[in-house]
Coordinates of C-alpha atoms and ligand atoms in Angstrom, one line a residue:
M1 CA 35.6 35.2 -32.3
K2 CA 37.1 32.6 -30.0
D3 CA 35.7 28.9 -30.1
I4 CA 33.3 28.3 -27.3
I5 CA 32.8 24.7 -26.8
Q6 CA 34.2 23.3 -23.8
L7 CA 34.2 19.9 -22.2
M8 CA 32.2 19.7 -18.9
P9 CA 34.3 19.1 -16.1
D10 CA 33.8 15.8 -14.5
H11 CA 32.0 16.7 -11.4
L12 CA 29.6 18.8 -13.2
A13 CA 28.7 15.9 -15.5
N14 CA 28.5 13.6 -12.6
Q15 CA 26.0 16.1 -10.7
I16 CA 23.9 16.4 -13.8
A17 CA 24.0 12.6 -14.0
A18 CA 23.0 12.4 -10.3
G19 CA 19.7 14.1 -11.2
E20 CA 18.6 11.0 -13.0
V21 CA 20.0 8.3 -10.7
V22 CA 19.6 10.0 -7.4
Q23 CA 16.2 11.4 -6.7
R24 CA 15.8 11.0 -3.1
P25 CA 17.5 9.0 -0.3
A26 CA 15.6 5.9 -1.4
S27 CA 17.5 5.8 -4.8
V28 CA 20.9 5.6 -2.7
V29 CA 19.3 2.8 -0.7
K30 CA 18.5 1.0 -4.1
E31 CA 21.8 1.5 -5.7
L32 CA 23.8 0.4 -2.6
M33 CA 21.7 -2.5 -1.9
E34 CA 21.8 -3.7 -5.2
N35 CA 25.6 -3.4 -5.6
A36 CA 25.8 -5.4 -2.4
L37 CA 23.7 -8.1 -3.9
D38 CA 25.6 -8.0 -7.2
A39 CA 29.0 -8.4 -4.9
G40 CA 27.5 -12.0 -3.6
A41 CA 26.6 -10.7 -0.1
T42 CA 24.6 -12.9 2.1
D43 CA 24.3 -10.5 4.9
I44 CA 23.2 -6.9 4.1
Q45 CA 22.4 -4.2 6.9
L46 CA 20.8 -0.8 5.9
I47 CA 21.3 1.9 8.5
V48 CA 19.4 4.8 8.1
K49 CA 19.3 8.3 10.1
D50 CA 16.8 10.8 9.7
A51 CA 15.0 9.5 7.0
G52 CA 18.4 9.0 5.0
K53 CA 18.8 12.8 5.0
E54 CA 21.8 12.5 7.6
L55 CA 23.0 9.0 6.9
I56 CA 22.4 5.9 4.5
Q57 CA 25.0 3.1 5.3
V58 CA 25.1 -0.2 3.6
V59 CA 27.3 -3.0 5.1
D60 CA 27.7 -6.1 3.3
N61 CA 29.7 -9.2 3.4
G62 CA 30.2 -9.5 -0.4
C63 CA 33.5 -9.8 -2.5
G64 CA 34.9 -6.3 -1.3
M65 CA 37.1 -4.4 -3.5
S66 CA 40.8 -4.0 -4.0
P67 CA 42.2 -0.4 -3.3
M68 CA 42.5 0.2 -6.9
D69 CA 38.8 -1.0 -7.9
A70 CA 37.5 1.0 -4.9
R71 CA 39.1 4.1 -6.4
M72 CA 37.8 3.3 -9.7
S73 CA 34.2 2.5 -8.6
F74 CA 33.6 6.3 -8.3
E75 CA 34.5 7.2 -12.1
R76 CA 31.4 7.4 -14.3
H77 CA 31.1 4.7 -16.7
A78 CA 33.1 2.3 -14.3
T79 CA 31.7 -1.1 -13.7
S80 CA 32.7 -4.7 -13.4
K81 CA 29.8 -5.8 -14.7
I82 CA 29.8 -5.7 -18.7
R83 CA 32.8 -6.1 -21.0
S84 CA 31.0 -6.0 -24.1
I85 CA 27.7 -5.0 -25.8
D86 CA 26.8 -8.9 -25.9
D87 CA 27.0 -8.8 -22.2
L88 CA 24.0 -6.2 -22.2
F89 CA 21.6 -8.8 -23.6
A90 CA 22.4 -11.4 -20.8
I91 CA 22.4 -9.2 -17.7
H92 CA 22.3 -11.3 -14.4
T93 CA 23.4 -8.5 -12.1
M94 CA 21.3 -5.6 -11.0
G95 CA 23.5 -3.0 -12.0
F96 CA 25.5 -2.5 -15.0
R97 CA 25.6 1.2 -16.1
G98 CA 28.4 1.9 -13.8
E99 CA 27.0 5.5 -12.9
A100 CA 25.3 5.0 -9.5
L101 CA 28.5 5.5 -7.4
A102 CA 29.9 8.3 -9.4
S103 CA 26.4 10.2 -9.3
I104 CA 26.1 9.5 -5.5
A105 CA 29.5 10.8 -4.8
A106 CA 28.6 13.9 -6.8
V107 CA 26.0 15.0 -4.3
A108 CA 27.0 13.8 -1.1
Q109 CA 30.0 13.0 1.4
V110 CA 30.8 9.5 1.1
E111 CA 33.0 7.1 2.8
L112 CA 33.9 3.5 1.7
K113 CA 35.6 0.8 3.7
T114 CA 35.9 -2.3 1.9
R115 CA 38.4 -5.5 2.0
R116 CA 38.6 -8.6 -0.2
E117 CA 39.0 -12.0 1.4
E118 CA 42.6 -12.4 0.2
D119 CA 43.8 -9.0 1.3
E120 CA 44.9 -8.4 4.9
L121 CA 44.2 -4.7 4.9
G122 CA 41.4 -3.0 3.4
V123 CA 41.0 0.7 2.3
L124 CA 39.2 3.7 3.5
L125 CA 38.2 6.3 1.0
N126 CA 36.5 9.8 1.9
I127 CA 35.0 11.4 -1.1
E128 CA 33.1 14.6 -1.1
A129 CA 31.4 16.2 -4.0
S130 CA 33.4 14.0 -6.5
E131 CA 36.6 15.0 -4.7
L132 CA 38.8 12.5 -3.2
K133 CA 39.6 13.6 0.2
R134 CA 41.3 10.8 1.9
Q135 CA 42.5 7.4 1.3
E136 CA 44.4 5.1 3.5
P137 CA 44.7 1.4 4.6
V138 CA 42.3 0.2 7.2
S139 CA 41.5 -3.0 9.0
C140 CA 38.1 -3.8 8.5
P141 CA 35.8 -7.0 7.9
K142 CA 35.6 -8.6 4.5
G143 CA 33.2 -6.8 2.3
T144 CA 32.0 -3.5 1.8
N145 CA 30.7 -0.6 4.0
F146 CA 29.3 2.5 2.2
A147 CA 28.2 5.5 4.3
I148 CA 26.6 8.2 2.7
R149 CA 26.2 11.4 4.6
N150 CA 24.2 14.7 3.9
L151 CA 22.8 13.9 0.7
F152 CA 22.5 16.9 -1.5
Y153 CA 24.5 18.9 0.9
N154 CA 26.1 20.8 -2.0
V155 CA 23.1 21.1 -4.2
P156 CA 20.7 23.2 -1.9
A157 CA 17.9 23.3 -4.4
R158 CA 17.5 19.5 -4.4
R159 CA 18.3 19.1 -0.5
K160 CA 15.2 21.5 -0.2
F161 CA 13.3 19.3 -2.5
L162 CA 13.2 16.5 -0.1
K163 CA 9.8 15.6 1.4
S164 CA 9.2 15.2 5.0
N165 CA 11.1 12.4 7.0
T166 CA 7.8 10.2 7.1
S167 CA 7.6 10.3 3.4
E168 CA 11.3 9.9 2.5
Y169 CA 11.3 7.0 5.1
K170 CA 8.3 5.6 3.7
H171 CA 10.1 5.5 0.2
I172 CA 13.0 3.8 2.1
V173 CA 11.1 1.2 3.3
E174 CA 9.3 0.3 0.1
E175 CA 12.7 0.2 -1.4
F176 CA 14.1 -2.0 1.2
I177 CA 11.0 -4.4 1.2
R178 CA 11.0 -4.7 -2.8
I179 CA 14.6 -5.9 -2.6
A180 CA 14.1 -8.0 0.5
M181 CA 11.2 -9.7 -1.1
A182 CA 13.5 -10.6 -4.2
F183 CA 15.9 -12.0 -2.3
P184 CA 14.4 -14.3 0.2
D185 CA 17.6 -16.4 0.7
I186 CA 19.7 -13.3 1.8
N187 CA 19.9 -11.8 5.4
F188 CA 18.7 -8.2 5.8
K189 CA 18.5 -5.8 8.6
L190 CA 17.2 -2.4 8.7
F191 CA 17.9 0.1 11.3
H192 CA 16.4 3.8 11.5
N193 CA 17.8 6.3 14.0
N194 CA 19.3 3.5 15.9
A195 CA 16.4 1.4 16.4
E196 CA 16.0 -2.1 14.9
Q197 CA 13.0 -2.1 12.4
F198 CA 13.5 -5.2 10.3
V199 CA 15.6 -8.5 10.9
L200 CA 14.8 -10.9 8.0
N201 CA 16.6 -14.2 8.3
A202 CA 17.1 -16.1 5.0
G203 CA 14.2 -18.6 4.1
N204 CA 12.0 -19.1 1.4
L205 CA 9.6 -16.8 -0.3
K206 CA 6.8 -17.6 1.9
N207 CA 8.6 -16.7 5.1
R208 CA 9.9 -13.8 3.4
V209 CA 6.4 -12.6 2.5
V210 CA 5.0 -13.2 5.8
D211 CA 7.8 -11.5 7.6
L212 CA 7.4 -8.3 5.4
L213 CA 3.6 -8.2 5.1
G214 CA 2.7 -9.5 8.5
N215 CA 1.2 -12.9 9.9
R216 CA -2.3 -12.0 9.0
V217 CA -1.5 -12.8 5.3
E218 CA 0.0 -16.2 6.1
K219 CA -3.3 -18.0 5.9
S220 CA -4.3 -16.3 3.0
L221 CA -1.4 -17.0 0.3
I222 CA -2.1 -19.5 -2.7
P223 CA 1.1 -20.8 -4.1
V224 CA 1.5 -20.2 -8.0
S225 CA 4.1 -22.4 -9.6
E226 CA 4.3 -23.1 -13.3
K227 CA 7.6 -24.0 -15.0
T228 CA 8.2 -24.3 -18.8
E229 CA 11.4 -24.0 -20.9
L230 CA 10.7 -20.5 -21.7
L231 CA 9.9 -19.2 -18.5
T232 CA 9.2 -20.1 -14.9
I233 CA 6.8 -18.3 -12.5
E234 CA 6.7 -19.0 -8.9
G235 CA 5.4 -17.2 -5.8
F236 CA 1.9 -16.3 -4.1
V237 CA -1.2 -14.7 -4.8
G238 CA -3.8 -13.8 -2.1
K239 CA -7.2 -14.9 -1.5
P240 CA -9.8 -12.3 -2.8
S241 CA -10.5 -11.5 1.0
T242 CA -6.8 -10.0 1.1
A243 CA -7.5 -7.5 -1.8
T244 CA -7.1 -4.0 -1.0
R245 CA -7.8 -0.5 -2.2
S246 CA -4.4 0.3 -2.7
R247 CA -1.6 -1.3 -4.6
G248 CA 0.7 -1.7 -1.5
N249 CA 0.6 -5.4 -1.5
Q250 CA 1.6 -6.1 -5.2
F251 CA 5.0 -7.3 -6.0
F252 CA 6.2 -8.4 -9.2
F253 CA 9.8 -9.3 -10.1
V254 CA 11.3 -10.2 -13.4
N255 CA 14.7 -12.0 -12.9
N256 CA 14.9 -10.5 -9.4
R257 CA 14.0 -7.1 -10.3
F258 CA 11.0 -5.2 -9.0
I259 CA 8.9 -4.3 -12.0
R260 CA 5.8 -1.9 -12.7
S261 CA 3.8 -2.7 -15.6
A262 CA 0.4 -1.7 -15.8
Y263 CA -0.1 -4.4 -18.7
L264 CA 1.0 -7.4 -16.6
N265 CA -0.9 -6.2 -13.5
H266 CA -4.0 -6.1 -15.6
A267 CA -3.4 -9.7 -16.5
L268 CA -3.1 -10.6 -12.7
R269 CA -6.1 -8.5 -12.0
S270 CA -8.2 -9.9 -14.7
A271 CA -7.5 -13.5 -13.3
Y272 CA -9.5 -12.8 -10.3
E273 CA -12.6 -11.5 -12.5
E274 CA -15.6 -11.0 -10.3
L275 CA -13.8 -12.5 -7.4
I276 CA -12.9 -9.2 -6.0
E277 CA -14.5 -5.8 -6.2
K278 CA -13.7 -3.8 -9.4
D279 CA -11.6 -1.3 -7.4
A280 CA -9.5 -3.5 -5.3
Y281 CA -6.2 -4.9 -5.9
P282 CA -5.2 -8.6 -5.1
L283 CA -2.1 -9.4 -3.1
Y284 CA 0.6 -11.0 -4.9
A285 CA 4.3 -11.7 -4.7
L286 CA 5.4 -13.3 -7.9
R287 CA 8.6 -14.1 -9.5
L288 CA 9.2 -14.3 -13.1
E289 CA 12.3 -16.0 -14.5
L290 CA 13.1 -15.9 -18.1
N291 CA 16.2 -16.0 -20.4
A292 CA 18.0 -12.6 -19.9
D293 CA 18.0 -12.3 -23.8
R294 CA 14.2 -12.4 -23.8
V295 CA 13.9 -9.2 -21.6
D296 CA 15.2 -5.8 -22.3
V297 CA 15.8 -4.4 -19.0
N298 CA 17.7 -1.3 -20.3
V299 CA 14.7 0.8 -20.8
H300 CA 14.2 3.0 -18.0
P301 CA 16.9 4.6 -15.9
S302 CA 15.5 3.5 -12.7
K303 CA 14.9 0.1 -14.3
Q304 CA 11.3 -0.5 -12.9
E305 CA 10.1 -0.8 -16.5
V306 CA 11.2 -3.5 -18.9
K307 CA 10.2 -4.5 -22.4
F308 CA 9.5 -8.1 -23.3
D309 CA 9.9 -9.4 -26.8
D310 CA 6.5 -10.8 -26.6
E311 CA 4.3 -9.2 -24.0
Q312 CA 0.9 -10.5 -25.2
M313 CA 2.0 -14.0 -24.6
L314 CA 3.6 -13.2 -21.1
Y315 CA 0.0 -11.7 -20.4
A316 CA -1.8 -14.8 -21.2
Y317 CA 0.7 -17.0 -19.4
L318 CA 0.6 -14.9 -16.2
Q319 CA -3.5 -15.0 -16.4
S320 CA -3.6 -18.6 -17.0
A321 CA -1.0 -19.4 -14.1
V322 CA -3.0 -17.1 -11.6
K323 CA -6.3 -18.7 -12.7
H324 CA -5.0 -22.1 -12.7
A325 CA -3.7 -21.5 -8.7
L326 CA -6.9 -20.1 -7.9
A327 CA -8.8 -22.9 -9.6
K328 CA -6.5 -25.4 -7.9
F329 CA -7.5 -24.0 -4.6
N330 CA -11.0 -23.9 -5.4
V331 CA -11.2 -20.2 -5.1
A332 CA -12.3 -19.7 -8.8
P333 CA -14.0 -21.9 -11.2
S334 CA -11.9 -24.0 -13.1
L335 CA -10.3 -22.8 -16.5
D336 CA -12.7 -21.9 -19.2
F337 CA -10.8 -19.6 -21.6
T338 CA -9.3 -19.6 -24.9
L339 CA -5.6 -18.8 -25.6
N340 CA -3.2 -18.7 -28.5
P341 CA -1.5 -22.1 -29.4
E342 CA 1.7 -21.2 -27.8
I343 CA 0.0 -20.6 -24.4
Q344 CA -1.9 -23.9 -25.0
N345 CA 1.6 -25.7 -24.5
V346 CA 2.4 -24.1 -21.1
D347 CA 1.8 -26.7 -18.3
A348 CA -0.6 -24.4 -16.5
V349 CA -3.2 -24.5 -19.3
R350 CA -2.2 -27.9 -21.1
L351 CA -2.5 -30.1 -18.1
P352 CA -5.9 -30.4 -16.7
V353 CA -6.5 -30.1 -12.9
S354 CA -5.5 -33.7 -12.4
D355 CA -7.0 -35.7 -9.4
E356 CA -3.3 -35.8 -7.8
T357 CA -2.8 -32.1 -7.9
K358 CA -6.4 -31.7 -6.7
R359 CA -5.8 -33.9 -3.8
Q360 CA -2.6 -32.4 -3.0
A361 CA -4.0 -29.1 -2.8
Q362 CA -7.0 -30.1 -0.9
S363 CA -4.8 -31.8 1.7
G364 CA -3.3 -28.3 2.2
F365 CA -4.4 -25.7 4.9
L366 CA -5.9 -23.5 2.2
A367 CA -8.4 -26.1 0.9
N368 CA -10.0 -26.3 4.3
H369 CA -11.0 -22.9 3.9
F370 CA -13.3 -23.8 0.8
S371 CA -15.9 -26.0 -0.1
E372 CA -16.7 -28.1 -3.1
K373 CA -14.9 -27.3 -6.5
G374 CA -16.1 -24.3 -8.4
R375 CA -18.2 -22.9 -5.4
A376 CA -15.5 -21.1 -3.8
H377 CA -16.5 -17.7 -4.8
L378 CA -20.0 -18.2 -3.5
M379 CA -18.4 -19.4 -0.2
A380 CA -16.2 -16.5 -0.1
S381 CA -19.1 -14.1 -0.6
R382 CA -21.2 -15.9 1.9
Q383 CA -18.1 -15.7 4.4
D384 CA -18.0 -12.0 3.7
R385 CA -21.6 -11.7 4.3
E386 CA -21.3 -13.3 7.6
E387 CA -18.6 -11.3 8.6
W388 CA -20.5 -8.2 7.4
E389 CA -23.5 -9.3 9.5
Q390 CA -21.1 -9.6 12.5
Q391 CA -19.8 -6.2 12.0
R392 CA -22.9 -4.7 11.5
S393 CA -24.4 -5.6 14.9
H394 CA -21.1 -4.8 16.7
F395 CA -21.2 -1.2 15.6
F396 CA -22.5 1.0 18.4
P397 CA -23.8 -2.0 20.3
S398 CA -25.9 0.4 22.2
W399 CA -26.9 3.7 20.7
P400 CA -29.9 5.3 22.6
A401 CA -31.1 8.0 20.6
A402 CA -30.2 10.7 23.3
Q403 CA -26.7 9.6 23.0
T404 CA -26.0 10.6 19.3
H405 CA -24.6 13.8 20.3
V406 CA -21.6 12.8 22.3
E407 CA -20.5 16.5 22.4
P408 CA -22.6 19.2 22.8
S409 CA -23.4 20.7 19.5
A410 CA -22.1 24.2 19.3
T411 CA -24.0 25.7 16.5
S412 CA -27.3 24.2 15.4
S413 CA -30.6 23.2 16.9
V414 CA -33.8 22.6 15.2
S415 CA -35.1 25.9 16.2
G416 CA -32.2 28.2 15.5
G417 CA -29.8 28.3 12.5
L418 CA -31.8 26.6 9.9
P419 CA -32.5 28.0 6.5
D420 CA -36.0 29.6 6.1
V421 CA -37.3 27.0 3.9
F422 CA -37.4 24.6 7.0
S423 CA -38.8 26.9 9.3
D424 CA -42.4 25.6 8.9
I425 CA -41.1 22.0 9.7
S426 CA -42.5 20.8 13.0
M427 CA -41.3 17.4 14.0
P428 CA -43.7 14.9 15.4
K429 CA -41.7 14.2 18.4
S430 CA -41.8 11.7 21.2
D431 CA -45.6 12.5 21.6
N432 CA -46.2 10.8 18.3
P433 CA -43.4 8.3 18.0
S434 CA -45.3 5.9 15.6
G435 CA -45.5 9.1 13.1
T436 CA -42.7 7.7 11.4
L437 CA -43.0 4.9 8.5
Q438 CA -40.2 3.0 7.2
W439 CA -40.0 1.5 3.8
G440 CA -36.8 0.2 2.7
A441 CA -34.4 3.0 2.4
Y442 CA -36.7 5.6 3.4
L443 CA -38.5 7.2 6.3
L444 CA -41.6 9.1 6.0
T445 CA -43.3 11.3 8.3
T446 CA -45.7 14.2 8.5
V447 CA -44.5 17.9 8.8
K448 CA -46.7 21.1 8.8
S449 CA -46.2 21.3 5.0
G450 CA -46.7 17.8 3.9
F451 CA -44.8 14.6 3.9
L452 CA -41.3 14.5 4.7
L453 CA -39.5 11.7 2.9
V454 CA -35.9 10.9 4.1
H455 CA -33.1 8.8 2.5
R456 CA -31.9 7.0 5.7
L457 CA -28.4 6.2 4.9
R458 CA -27.4 9.5 3.6
A459 CA -29.1 11.0 6.6
K460 CA -27.1 8.7 9.0
E461 CA -23.8 9.6 7.2
R462 CA -24.5 13.3 7.4
I463 CA -25.3 13.1 11.1
L464 CA -22.4 11.0 12.0
F465 CA -20.1 13.3 9.8
E466 CA -20.9 16.4 11.5
S467 CA -20.6 14.7 14.9
L468 CA -17.1 13.7 14.0
Q469 CA -16.3 17.3 12.9
R470 CA -17.6 18.6 16.4
R471 CA -15.5 15.9 18.1
M472 CA -12.5 17.1 16.2
Q473 CA -12.8 20.8 17.4
L474 CA -12.7 19.6 20.9
E475 CA -9.7 20.1 23.1
K476 CA -9.8 16.6 24.4
P477 CA -11.8 14.2 22.6
T478 CA -14.0 11.6 24.6
V479 CA -12.5 8.4 24.6
Q480 CA -14.0 5.1 25.4
Q481 CA -11.3 3.2 27.0
L482 CA -11.2 -0.7 26.5
L483 CA -11.0 -3.2 29.1
F484 CA -9.0 -5.4 26.9
P485 CA -6.8 -3.5 24.3
F486 CA -6.9 -5.4 21.2
E487 CA -4.1 -5.6 18.4
M488 CA -4.1 -5.1 14.7
E489 CA -1.7 -6.2 12.3
L490 CA -0.6 -4.2 9.6
P491 CA 2.1 -4.3 6.9
P492 CA 5.0 -1.9 7.8
A493 CA 4.5 0.6 4.9
E494 CA 0.9 1.1 6.5
L495 CA 2.3 1.2 9.9
I496 CA 4.3 4.3 8.8
L497 CA 1.2 6.1 7.8
V498 CA -0.6 5.1 11.1
R499 CA 2.4 7.0 12.8
E500 CA 1.8 10.1 10.6
A501 CA -1.9 9.8 11.3
L502 CA -1.6 9.5 15.0
P503 CA -2.3 13.0 15.8
F504 CA -5.7 12.8 13.9
L505 CA -6.6 9.2 15.3
M506 CA -6.1 10.6 18.6
A507 CA -8.2 13.6 18.0
I508 CA -11.2 11.7 16.8
G509 CA -11.0 9.4 19.9
F510 CA -8.8 6.6 19.3
A511 CA -6.1 5.7 21.8
L512 CA -3.4 3.6 20.2
T513 CA 0.2 3.0 20.2
V514 CA 2.5 1.6 17.5
E515 CA 4.4 -1.6 18.2
G516 CA 7.2 -3.0 16.4
Q517 CA 7.0 -3.2 12.7
H518 CA 3.7 -5.1 12.3
K519 CA 1.2 -4.2 15.1
I520 CA -0.7 -1.4 16.6
V521 CA -2.3 -1.8 20.0
V522 CA -5.7 -0.2 20.4
S523 CA -6.7 0.8 24.2
G524 CA -9.5 3.1 23.5
L525 CA -12.1 3.8 20.8
P526 CA -14.4 6.7 20.0
P527 CA -17.5 6.5 21.9
N528 CA -20.2 4.1 20.6
I529 CA -18.0 2.1 18.4
S530 CA -17.3 -1.7 19.1
E531 CA -14.3 -3.3 18.8
S532 CA -14.9 -4.6 15.4
G533 CA -16.4 -1.3 14.3
G534 CA -13.3 0.4 15.4
R535 CA -11.1 -2.0 13.4
Q536 CA -13.3 -1.5 10.3
V537 CA -13.0 2.2 10.7
L538 CA -9.3 2.0 11.2
S539 CA -8.7 -0.1 8.1
V540 CA -10.9 2.4 6.0
L541 CA -9.0 5.5 7.2
I542 CA -5.6 3.8 6.7
E543 CA -6.7 2.8 3.0
Q544 CA -7.8 6.3 2.3
I545 CA -4.6 7.7 3.5
Q546 CA -2.5 5.5 1.4
I547 CA -4.7 6.3 -1.6
S548 CA -4.6 10.1 -1.2
P549 CA -1.8 11.0 1.3
L550 CA -2.9 14.4 1.2
A551 CA -5.9 13.8 2.9
L552 CA -3.9 14.2 6.4
K553 CA -2.7 17.7 5.2
D554 CA -6.2 19.2 5.0
P555 CA -6.9 20.9 8.3
L556 CA -10.5 19.9 8.3
K557 CA -9.6 16.3 7.3
K558 CA -13.0 16.4 5.3
V559 CA -12.3 13.3 3.2
L560 CA -11.2 11.2 6.3
L561 CA -14.2 12.2 8.3
E562 CA -16.4 11.6 5.5
K563 CA -15.0 8.1 4.8
M564 CA -15.4 7.3 8.6
A565 CA -18.9 8.5 8.6
R566 CA -19.7 6.3 5.6
S567 CA -18.2 3.3 7.2
M568 CA -20.2 3.8 10.5
A569 CA -23.4 4.5 8.9
Q570 CA -23.2 1.3 6.9
G571 CA -22.2 -0.5 9.8
S572 CA -24.8 0.6 11.8
Q573 CA -27.8 -0.2 9.8
T574 CA -31.0 -0.5 12.0
N575 CA -31.4 0.3 15.6
I576 CA -28.7 2.5 16.0
L577 CA -30.2 5.9 15.6
N578 CA -33.8 5.0 16.0
D579 CA -36.0 6.5 13.2
D580 CA -37.6 9.1 15.0
S581 CA -34.5 10.5 16.6
L582 CA -32.9 10.1 13.2
I583 CA -35.0 12.8 11.7
D584 CA -34.3 15.1 14.8
E585 CA -30.8 14.8 14.5
L586 CA -30.7 15.3 10.8
F587 CA -32.5 18.8 11.3
A588 CA -30.0 19.6 14.0
C589 CA -27.2 19.3 11.4
D590 CA -25.4 22.4 9.8
E591 CA -26.4 21.1 6.5
P592 CA -29.4 18.8 6.8
Q593 CA -30.3 18.9 3.1
Q594 CA -27.0 17.8 1.7
S595 CA -25.8 14.3 1.5
L596 CA -21.9 13.9 1.6
S597 CA -21.8 13.5 -1.9
G598 CA -24.1 16.4 -2.6
Q599 CA -27.4 14.9 -3.3
R600 CA -30.4 15.4 -1.2
N601 CA -31.1 14.0 2.1
F602 CA -35.0 14.4 2.0
I603 CA -37.7 15.9 -0.1
I604 CA -41.0 17.4 1.4
L605 CA -44.1 16.2 -0.8
T606 CA -46.2 19.3 -0.4
S607 CA -49.9 19.5 -1.3
E608 CA -48.9 21.2 -4.7
K609 CA -46.6 18.2 -5.5
L610 CA -48.7 15.7 -4.6
N611 CA -51.7 17.5 -6.5
S612 CA -49.4 17.6 -9.7
L613 CA -48.5 13.9 -9.3
L614 CA -52.0 12.8 -8.8
S615 CA -53.2 14.9 -11.7
E616 CA -50.9 13.1 -14.1
R617 CA -52.8 10.7 -16.3
Ligands
ADP701 P1 27.4 -0.7 -11.7 O1 26.7 -1.2 -10.3 O2 26.2 -0.2 -12.6 O3 28.5 -1.6 -12.2 P2 28.0 1.2 -9.7 O4 28.4 2.8 -10.0 O5 26.9 1.0 -8.9 O6 27.9 0.6 -11.1 O7 29.4 0.5 -9.1 C1 30.5 0.6 -9.8 C2 31.2 -0.8 -9.5 O8 31.8 -0.7 -8.1 C3 30.7 -2.1 -9.6 O9 30.6 -2.5 -11.0 C4 31.2 -3.0 -8.8 O10 32.4 -3.4 -9.6 C5 31.9 -2.0 -7.4 N1 31.2 -2.1 -6.4 C6 30.2 -1.1 -6.2 N2 29.6 -1.7 -4.9 C7 30.2 -2.7 -4.6 C8 30.0 -3.7 -3.3 N3 29.2 -3.4 -2.3 N4 30.8 -4.8 -3.4 C9 31.9 -4.7 -4.2 N5 32.1 -4.2 -5.3 C10 31.0 -2.8 -5.5
MG702 MG1 25.3 -0.3 -9.2

């Protein structure tokens, strides 16, 4: 029998490798932008069409390549960044494996134009599916210009696998933001379908954070800065009020590389302890610098996971640095925790909060938002409560009982459509308005068969939920046009979600437009919602879509409507649905008995039940 083992042809090997390196357009963005940074560029433009499916182009003003290097760069394992195994332990560049370009060129049509400063002419290369199609001299600016077209055009199975444009573009923006955040001293631009999306001018980290996450975070940033011989940490954490339900605003960089680490996330989270709710994520943008030989970055192919040689130490260090920052700005009580000896030597821990640092901190803008030392989180919660109180009274400023059903109810009424068990309920109506008693969370009234005990909040949620459901079914929702439209600032990644959610938001009665990268302008609200109520509801919805993007795909939008109903019900508290009409409204619902989470909305205390309760000894 003949021997059967063969060497794979290069293009096949490259295509297989591409499976690991290039998952989606955003992976190409990452590799090309990192190469531009490695090339020492100070200006980097990313140009994307059709969420990267048609075009991903990165133009830099870096060192460029000689014609020979340009050709070589597409070979597998071709890199200018490591020469010996020792280099691997002292990596200062973003790339080093030498497989990105080979992989990308295996699954796309690539055009490269590049010129070094010392060369008069640059070189133009066209490569398709690993095959060189053209190479010729070209006159072009110094630097490198990569255009990647029709990603996966030759691997239909992968091309088909790409997600919607919204989803792929969101990944691209996230990648762009991570890189731009890690390199605040570089100018970046992003264009999508010929429209300018981001123009980021070189500056400090704070400017960059604000440019990327929006002005609204500016006043809530607390600086973190600790330097030791071993490592340096620098950046910002958010005041507790900026914590959100999703991880969207968490950026952690190790030697300029964006890193995901559940362990270190936990360290940061724990620094906030009870300052934020259990399921909330604090905002942070932190850069950790440590000797490259103390990190092993070569763990995961996409390099978002690193291994540290002493993770526990790092955990304690991060936690203490953040606690220290929070304490310094009186957001948290001062330090009172135990650490291992190595940590005790770290400045953040060793140096007490001196009068000098405190004075410095307190003269700053932030300090003015807090009271005396150690009382900040009390303050914060009081502030929160005031805000809450305000919102509450702003929800449905006037909601007379008759208006509850903004739209005509299609299906149910008290008399028709109710299950048999309720048929003997005859409501004490307006002829007996005082028939309803209220105690805490409950309403009590009499019906034919006994006392009816209603859980107010659950009932409100049910009523609002069903009225939203009905509104969704209307062809044209009722919109309460605002005399003075208001603006909301949102981080870019959330704006992308809002764009996707627009049809849904319009269907429930919001009128809004997305403007630029940070802003929506709201010109109309669903009936009976005030401005602050509208803001609140929008934030809740966006947060929910972020947590579960599939929520929008559900044709009934159940989860979203539930969230919205809950938020509205809490905001409305008293006086909104008056207690008599609340019971009427509840029994006009399709499912009056069930709360949104499947519990009971009410019970009827019949004479049998009361008898048995009363005969207990
Ligand atoms: P790696 O970045 O791991 O070295 P790549 O496949 O991404 O591997 O790139 C291969 C080589 O091509 C790099 O080592 C670098 O020498 C060169 N190169 C890639 N992009 C650029 C660029 N934008 N400017 C200058 N040189 C580049
Ligand atoms: Mg690279």
